[in-house]
Amino acid sequence: MNIPPPLDPLLPDLANEFANAPIVERYGLFPYADALAYQRHVRNELIQGGAERLIFLEHPPTVTWGRRTHDDEVLNGEINLQNLDCPSVRKVRLQSGEMEVTFVPVERGGQATYHAPGQLVVYPIVHLPRRGWSVRDYLQRLQKIVIEVLSHLGLNSRCGDDEAGIWIEDRKIASFGIHLRRGVTMHGLAINLDVDMDGFGLIRPCGHDPSSMTSASAELGRTIARDEVETRLLRLLVGAFTLSLKT
């Protein structure tokens, strides 16, 4: 497990503002398999009495798939999920050219997803029973926070009708995946800010046509950088997780 150097804290006085706040960690590009191993490590620490954490990062181009993924969700004929040694790095051809993509199976629910630079990912490693939350309660709070962050950008978004994602009309801009063990969460949320959308053409993201995916930059016609949304997202998440703790 290789952990990249952390980025500087966005809100260094956050612990003074929110007592018992989860530890916030920020990283740049974090290879998916290493990030997965790190999540498991932090989760095991929390189960044994360690600290909760909110992990903000981006991933290099990566396809992941959960328990409900079918082979036909991969649209690139050169890739067969059943025959991959995982994690596996493959060169694939996209409209924009050739690119190396990592393929990683995961224990979360859901179907195939794509991660790439320009997509802000947050992994909350938190204890739901301390808050009296069900998985549904937790997901609904994450959805509400993402909708609020997008609204601040001027984007009117909504929850999906039959799945966990966030949509702008018929275009999906954010995804969620959750795994729970002994009340502690893993995985989390991903918001497409300024991501190269070509990579989504490798799969049927969460079972949808690749053309249904969008990003904040595509919707607004300008570049939306990570630092334009991260502070607000961080503050909302820390507030939600801290203020909901049972006393």
mmCIF file of C-alpha atoms in Angstrom:
data_model
loop_
_atom_site.group_PDB
_atom_site.id
_atom_site.type_symbol
_atom_site.label_atom_id
_atom_site.label_comp_id
_atom_site.label_asym_id
_atom_site.label_seq_id
_atom_site.Cartn_x
_atom_site.Cartn_y
_atom_site.Cartn_z
ATOM 1 C CA MET A 1 0.000 0.000 0.000
ATOM 2 C CA ASN A 2 1.577 3.266 -1.166
ATOM 3 C CA ILE A 3 0.082 6.419 0.299
ATOM 4 C CA PRO A 4 0.852 9.664 -1.569
ATOM 5 C CA PRO A 5 1.845 12.784 0.390
ATOM 6 C CA PRO A 6 -1.199 14.634 1.725
ATOM 7 C CA LEU A 7 -2.272 18.035 0.480
ATOM 8 C CA ASP A 8 -2.391 21.019 2.822
ATOM 9 C CA PRO A 9 -5.545 21.282 4.970
ATOM 10 C CA LEU A 10 -8.253 23.555 3.593
ATOM 11 C CA LEU A 11 -9.701 24.496 6.971
ATOM 12 C CA PRO A 12 -6.952 24.097 9.589
ATOM 13 C CA ASP A 13 -9.197 25.372 12.415
ATOM 14 C CA LEU A 14 -12.031 22.960 11.642
ATOM 15 C CA ALA A 15 -11.373 20.848 14.729
ATOM 16 C CA ASN A 16 -11.905 23.930 16.901
ATOM 17 C CA GLU A 17 -15.187 24.715 15.139
ATOM 18 C CA PHE A 18 -16.574 21.162 15.304
ATOM 19 C CA ALA A 19 -15.772 19.135 18.396
ATOM 20 C CA ASN A 20 -15.286 15.423 17.667
ATOM 21 C CA ALA A 21 -15.063 16.106 13.935
ATOM 22 C CA PRO A 22 -13.736 13.295 11.736
ATOM 23 C CA ILE A 23 -10.106 13.688 10.701
ATOM 24 C CA VAL A 24 -9.960 15.202 7.213
ATOM 25 C CA GLU A 25 -7.291 13.934 4.821
ATOM 26 C CA ARG A 26 -6.718 15.400 1.344
ATOM 27 C CA TYR A 27 -4.711 13.800 -1.425
ATOM 28 C CA GLY A 28 -4.073 14.430 -5.095
ATOM 29 C CA LEU A 29 -3.968 11.416 -7.415
ATOM 30 C CA PHE A 30 -4.243 8.262 -5.302
ATOM 31 C CA PRO A 31 -4.063 4.925 -7.195
ATOM 32 C CA TYR A 32 -7.340 3.109 -6.675
ATOM 33 C CA ALA A 33 -5.995 -0.200 -5.351
ATOM 34 C CA ASP A 34 -3.837 1.625 -2.794
ATOM 35 C CA ALA A 35 -6.764 3.834 -1.774
ATOM 36 C CA LEU A 36 -8.921 0.743 -1.333
ATOM 37 C CA ALA A 37 -6.307 -0.874 0.893
ATOM 38 C CA TYR A 38 -6.002 2.365 2.871
ATOM 39 C CA GLN A 39 -9.779 2.544 3.368
ATOM 40 C CA ARG A 40 -9.781 -1.001 4.729
ATOM 41 C CA HIS A 41 -6.910 -0.119 7.058
ATOM 42 C CA VAL A 42 -8.703 2.982 8.397
ATOM 43 C CA ARG A 43 -11.979 1.070 8.752
ATOM 44 C CA ASN A 44 -10.304 -1.663 10.774
ATOM 45 C CA GLU A 45 -8.695 0.977 12.985
ATOM 46 C CA LEU A 46 -12.092 2.601 13.569
ATOM 47 C CA ILE A 47 -13.710 -0.749 14.429
ATOM 48 C CA GLN A 48 -10.982 -1.181 17.045
ATOM 49 C CA GLY A 49 -11.613 2.262 18.529
ATOM 50 C CA GLY A 50 -9.676 4.554 16.195
ATOM 51 C CA ALA A 51 -10.707 7.840 14.614
ATOM 52 C CA GLU A 52 -13.277 8.526 11.918
ATOM 53 C CA ARG A 53 -11.914 10.043 8.707
ATOM 54 C CA LEU A 54 -13.041 11.881 5.610
ATOM 55 C CA ILE A 55 -10.677 11.134 2.731
ATOM 56 C CA PHE A 56 -10.726 13.514 -0.267
ATOM 57 C CA LEU A 57 -8.834 12.492 -3.408
ATOM 58 C CA GLU A 58 -8.808 11.857 -7.139
ATOM 59 C CA HIS A 59 -7.943 8.650 -8.967
ATOM 60 C CA PRO A 60 -5.979 7.944 -12.139
ATOM 61 C CA PRO A 61 -8.168 6.419 -14.890
ATOM 62 C CA THR A 62 -9.800 3.389 -13.254
ATOM 63 C CA VAL A 63 -12.759 1.093 -13.873
ATOM 64 C CA THR A 64 -14.241 -0.569 -10.800
ATOM 65 C CA TRP A 65 -17.101 -2.995 -10.520
ATOM 66 C CA GLY A 66 -19.244 -4.140 -7.617
ATOM 67 C CA ARG A 67 -21.285 -7.196 -6.765
ATOM 68 C CA ARG A 68 -24.062 -6.515 -9.291
ATOM 69 C CA THR A 69 -21.856 -5.923 -12.351
ATOM 70 C CA HIS A 70 -22.394 -8.029 -15.493
ATOM 71 C CA ASP A 71 -19.840 -8.642 -18.242
ATOM 72 C CA ASP A 72 -21.956 -6.762 -20.805
ATOM 73 C CA GLU A 73 -21.416 -3.517 -18.866
ATOM 74 C CA VAL A 74 -17.887 -3.370 -20.334
ATOM 75 C CA LEU A 75 -18.206 -1.985 -23.863
ATOM 76 C CA ASN A 76 -14.572 -2.435 -24.896
ATOM 77 C CA GLY A 77 -14.380 -5.817 -26.642
ATOM 78 C CA GLU A 78 -10.740 -6.262 -25.621
ATOM 79 C CA ILE A 79 -11.628 -6.439 -21.923
ATOM 80 C CA ASN A 80 -13.227 -9.447 -20.211
ATOM 81 C CA LEU A 81 -13.708 -8.946 -16.483
ATOM 82 C CA GLN A 82 -13.661 -12.672 -15.787
ATOM 83 C CA ASN A 83 -10.187 -13.069 -17.301
ATOM 84 C CA LEU A 84 -8.461 -10.133 -15.613
ATOM 85 C CA ASP A 85 -5.792 -10.495 -12.962
ATOM 86 C CA CYS A 86 -6.877 -7.768 -10.589
ATOM 87 C CA PRO A 87 -5.909 -5.088 -10.157
ATOM 88 C CA SER A 88 -4.979 -5.067 -13.820
ATOM 89 C CA VAL A 89 -3.572 -2.189 -15.906
ATOM 90 C CA ARG A 90 -4.496 -2.276 -19.591
ATOM 91 C CA LYS A 91 -3.949 0.044 -22.523
ATOM 92 C CA VAL A 92 -7.299 0.813 -24.122
ATOM 93 C CA ARG A 93 -8.273 2.784 -27.196
ATOM 94 C CA LEU A 94 -10.630 5.712 -26.710
ATOM 95 C CA GLN A 95 -11.879 8.389 -29.104
ATOM 96 C CA SER A 96 -9.211 10.746 -27.756
ATOM 97 C CA GLY A 97 -6.425 8.174 -28.145
ATOM 98 C CA GLU A 98 -4.771 5.350 -26.220
ATOM 99 C CA MET A 99 -4.770 5.425 -22.427
ATOM 100 C CA GLU A 100 -3.750 3.196 -19.535
ATOM 101 C CA VAL A 101 -6.703 2.209 -17.342
ATOM 102 C CA THR A 102 -6.636 0.189 -14.130
ATOM 103 C CA PHE A 103 -9.393 -2.387 -13.530
ATOM 104 C CA VAL A 104 -10.257 -3.177 -9.892
ATOM 105 C CA PRO A 105 -13.097 -5.287 -8.390
ATOM 106 C CA VAL A 106 -14.588 -3.922 -5.156
ATOM 107 C CA GLU A 107 -16.923 -5.118 -2.401
ATOM 108 C CA ARG A 108 -19.384 -2.231 -2.635
ATOM 109 C CA GLY A 109 -22.856 -2.589 -4.044
ATOM 110 C CA GLY A 110 -23.592 -1.235 -7.476
ATOM 111 C CA GLN A 111 -22.321 -1.763 -10.972
ATOM 112 C CA ALA A 112 -19.352 -0.660 -13.073
ATOM 113 C CA THR A 113 -18.023 2.861 -12.524
ATOM 114 C CA TYR A 114 -15.235 4.974 -13.955
ATOM 115 C CA HIS A 115 -12.854 7.263 -12.051
ATOM 116 C CA ALA A 116 -10.388 9.752 -13.523
ATOM 117 C CA PRO A 117 -8.608 13.026 -12.708
ATOM 118 C CA GLY A 118 -11.071 15.891 -12.447
ATOM 119 C CA GLN A 119 -13.557 13.758 -10.529
ATOM 120 C CA LEU A 120 -13.635 14.626 -6.824
ATOM 121 C CA VAL A 121 -13.982 11.499 -4.686
ATOM 122 C CA VAL A 122 -14.769 11.435 -0.959
ATOM 123 C CA TYR A 123 -14.517 8.334 1.207
ATOM 124 C CA PRO A 124 -16.151 8.844 4.609
ATOM 125 C CA ILE A 125 -14.985 6.183 7.063
ATOM 126 C CA VAL A 126 -17.552 6.767 9.797
ATOM 127 C CA HIS A 127 -19.583 4.813 12.349
ATOM 128 C CA LEU A 128 -23.314 4.914 11.542
ATOM 129 C CA PRO A 129 -24.669 3.467 14.845
ATOM 130 C CA ARG A 130 -23.088 6.371 16.753
ATOM 131 C CA ARG A 131 -25.565 8.564 14.878
ATOM 132 C CA GLY A 132 -28.518 6.209 14.851
ATOM 133 C CA TRP A 133 -28.407 6.186 11.060
ATOM 134 C CA SER A 134 -29.414 3.425 8.711
ATOM 135 C CA VAL A 135 -27.582 3.056 5.389
ATOM 136 C CA ARG A 136 -30.564 4.789 3.756
ATOM 137 C CA ASP A 137 -30.294 7.714 6.216
ATOM 138 C CA TYR A 138 -26.600 8.004 5.424
ATOM 139 C CA LEU A 139 -27.093 7.924 1.665
ATOM 140 C CA GLN A 140 -29.853 10.523 1.784
ATOM 141 C CA ARG A 141 -27.599 12.906 3.703
ATOM 142 C CA LEU A 142 -24.794 12.459 1.194
ATOM 143 C CA GLN A 143 -27.224 13.081 -1.660
ATOM 144 C CA LYS A 144 -28.583 16.237 -0.035
ATOM 145 C CA ILE A 145 -25.066 17.608 0.499
ATOM 146 C CA VAL A 146 -24.011 16.982 -3.103
ATOM 147 C CA ILE A 147 -27.192 18.635 -4.396
ATOM 148 C CA GLU A 148 -26.460 21.660 -2.196
ATOM 149 C CA VAL A 149 -22.854 21.899 -3.443
ATOM 150 C CA LEU A 150 -24.013 21.732 -7.073
ATOM 151 C CA SER A 151 -26.703 24.320 -6.395
ATOM 152 C CA HIS A 152 -24.012 26.709 -5.166
ATOM 153 C CA LEU A 153 -22.397 26.339 -8.596
ATOM 154 C CA GLY A 154 -25.721 27.243 -10.216
ATOM 155 C CA LEU A 155 -26.698 23.692 -11.152
ATOM 156 C CA ASN A 156 -30.195 22.374 -10.461
ATOM 157 C CA SER A 157 -29.823 18.654 -9.709
ATOM 158 C CA ARG A 158 -31.920 15.854 -8.234
ATOM 159 C CA CYS A 159 -31.710 12.299 -6.945
ATOM 160 C CA GLY A 160 -32.185 9.500 -9.460
ATOM 161 C CA ASP A 161 -35.632 7.948 -9.679
ATOM 162 C CA ASP A 162 -34.470 4.359 -9.141
ATOM 163 C CA GLU A 163 -30.818 4.593 -8.081
ATOM 164 C CA ALA A 164 -28.469 6.509 -5.810
ATOM 165 C CA GLY A 165 -26.909 8.942 -8.288
ATOM 166 C CA ILE A 166 -27.425 12.680 -8.757
ATOM 167 C CA TRP A 167 -28.804 13.886 -12.091
ATOM 168 C CA ILE A 168 -29.222 17.129 -14.020
ATOM 169 C CA GLU A 169 -32.301 16.429 -16.128
ATOM 170 C CA ASP A 170 -31.323 13.168 -17.912
ATOM 171 C CA ARG A 171 -27.568 13.479 -17.286
ATOM 172 C CA LYS A 172 -25.755 11.929 -14.348
ATOM 173 C CA ILE A 173 -23.154 14.040 -12.560
ATOM 174 C CA ALA A 174 -22.478 12.203 -9.273
ATOM 175 C CA SER A 175 -22.401 8.601 -8.090
ATOM 176 C CA PHE A 176 -22.460 6.811 -4.746
ATOM 177 C CA GLY A 177 -21.291 3.417 -3.542
ATOM 178 C CA ILE A 178 -21.451 2.181 0.041
ATOM 179 C CA HIS A 179 -20.105 -0.821 1.896
ATOM 180 C CA LEU A 180 -20.807 -1.400 5.583
ATOM 181 C CA ARG A 181 -18.987 -3.639 8.034
ATOM 182 C CA ARG A 182 -19.832 -3.656 11.753
ATOM 183 C CA GLY A 183 -21.532 -0.304 11.355
ATOM 184 C CA VAL A 184 -18.526 1.379 9.673
ATOM 185 C CA THR A 185 -18.750 2.755 6.130
ATOM 186 C CA MET A 186 -16.375 2.458 3.214
ATOM 187 C CA HIS A 187 -16.431 3.897 -0.320
ATOM 188 C CA GLY A 188 -18.558 7.022 -0.724
ATOM 189 C CA LEU A 189 -19.248 9.601 -3.418
ATOM 190 C CA ALA A 190 -17.780 10.866 -6.681
ATOM 191 C CA ILE A 191 -18.649 14.168 -8.378
ATOM 192 C CA ASN A 192 -17.663 14.813 -11.988
ATOM 193 C CA LEU A 193 -16.138 18.288 -11.990
ATOM 194 C CA ASP A 194 -13.788 18.601 -14.970
ATOM 195 C CA VAL A 195 -13.207 14.995 -15.995
ATOM 196 C CA ASP A 196 -12.411 13.729 -19.504
ATOM 197 C CA MET A 197 -15.728 12.050 -20.359
ATOM 198 C CA ASP A 198 -14.148 9.751 -22.982
ATOM 199 C CA GLY A 199 -13.316 7.124 -20.374
ATOM 200 C CA PHE A 200 -16.970 6.543 -19.539
ATOM 201 C CA GLY A 201 -17.271 5.045 -23.018
ATOM 202 C CA LEU A 202 -15.462 1.941 -21.732
ATOM 203 C CA ILE A 203 -18.480 0.844 -19.702
ATOM 204 C CA ARG A 204 -22.161 1.244 -19.062
ATOM 205 C CA PRO A 205 -21.663 3.403 -15.958
ATOM 206 C CA CYS A 206 -23.999 2.062 -13.287
ATOM 207 C CA GLY A 207 -25.838 0.309 -16.105
ATOM 208 C CA HIS A 208 -26.493 3.490 -18.123
ATOM 209 C CA ASP A 209 -25.462 4.579 -21.594
ATOM 210 C CA PRO A 210 -22.092 6.400 -21.449
ATOM 211 C CA SER A 211 -23.665 9.435 -23.132
ATOM 212 C CA SER A 212 -25.820 9.956 -20.023
ATOM 213 C CA MET A 213 -22.781 11.062 -17.990
ATOM 214 C CA THR A 214 -21.955 14.724 -17.541
ATOM 215 C CA SER A 215 -19.688 17.014 -15.533
ATOM 216 C CA ALA A 216 -19.975 20.411 -13.867
ATOM 217 C CA SER A 217 -17.628 21.888 -16.481
ATOM 218 C CA ALA A 218 -19.704 20.498 -19.366
ATOM 219 C CA GLU A 219 -22.912 21.842 -17.863
ATOM 220 C CA LEU A 220 -21.575 25.316 -17.123
ATOM 221 C CA GLY A 221 -19.321 25.749 -20.139
ATOM 222 C CA ARG A 222 -16.292 26.640 -18.032
ATOM 223 C CA THR A 223 -13.637 24.809 -16.064
ATOM 224 C CA ILE A 224 -14.741 23.846 -12.562
ATOM 225 C CA ALA A 225 -11.640 23.172 -10.501
ATOM 226 C CA ARG A 226 -11.586 21.028 -7.400
ATOM 227 C CA ASP A 227 -10.844 23.971 -5.112
ATOM 228 C CA GLU A 228 -14.046 25.703 -6.242
ATOM 229 C CA VAL A 229 -16.223 23.079 -4.527
ATOM 230 C CA GLU A 230 -14.052 21.214 -2.048
ATOM 231 C CA THR A 231 -14.188 23.662 0.856
ATOM 232 C CA ARG A 232 -17.988 23.841 0.808
ATOM 233 C CA LEU A 233 -18.309 20.078 0.444
ATOM 234 C CA LEU A 234 -15.848 19.494 3.269
ATOM 235 C CA ARG A 235 -17.629 21.865 5.625
ATOM 236 C CA LEU A 236 -21.058 20.373 4.895
ATOM 237 C CA LEU A 237 -19.833 16.818 5.399
ATOM 238 C CA VAL A 238 -17.992 17.584 8.630
ATOM 239 C CA GLY A 239 -21.028 19.439 9.956
ATOM 240 C CA ALA A 240 -23.385 16.581 9.075
ATOM 241 C CA PHE A 241 -21.221 13.913 10.664
ATOM 242 C CA THR A 242 -20.350 15.907 13.776
ATOM 243 C CA LEU A 243 -23.695 17.466 14.658
ATOM 244 C CA SER A 244 -25.479 14.112 14.301
ATOM 245 C CA LEU A 245 -23.391 12.342 16.943
ATOM 246 C CA LYS A 246 -25.364 10.998 19.873
ATOM 247 C CA THR A 247 -24.374 12.477 23.209
#
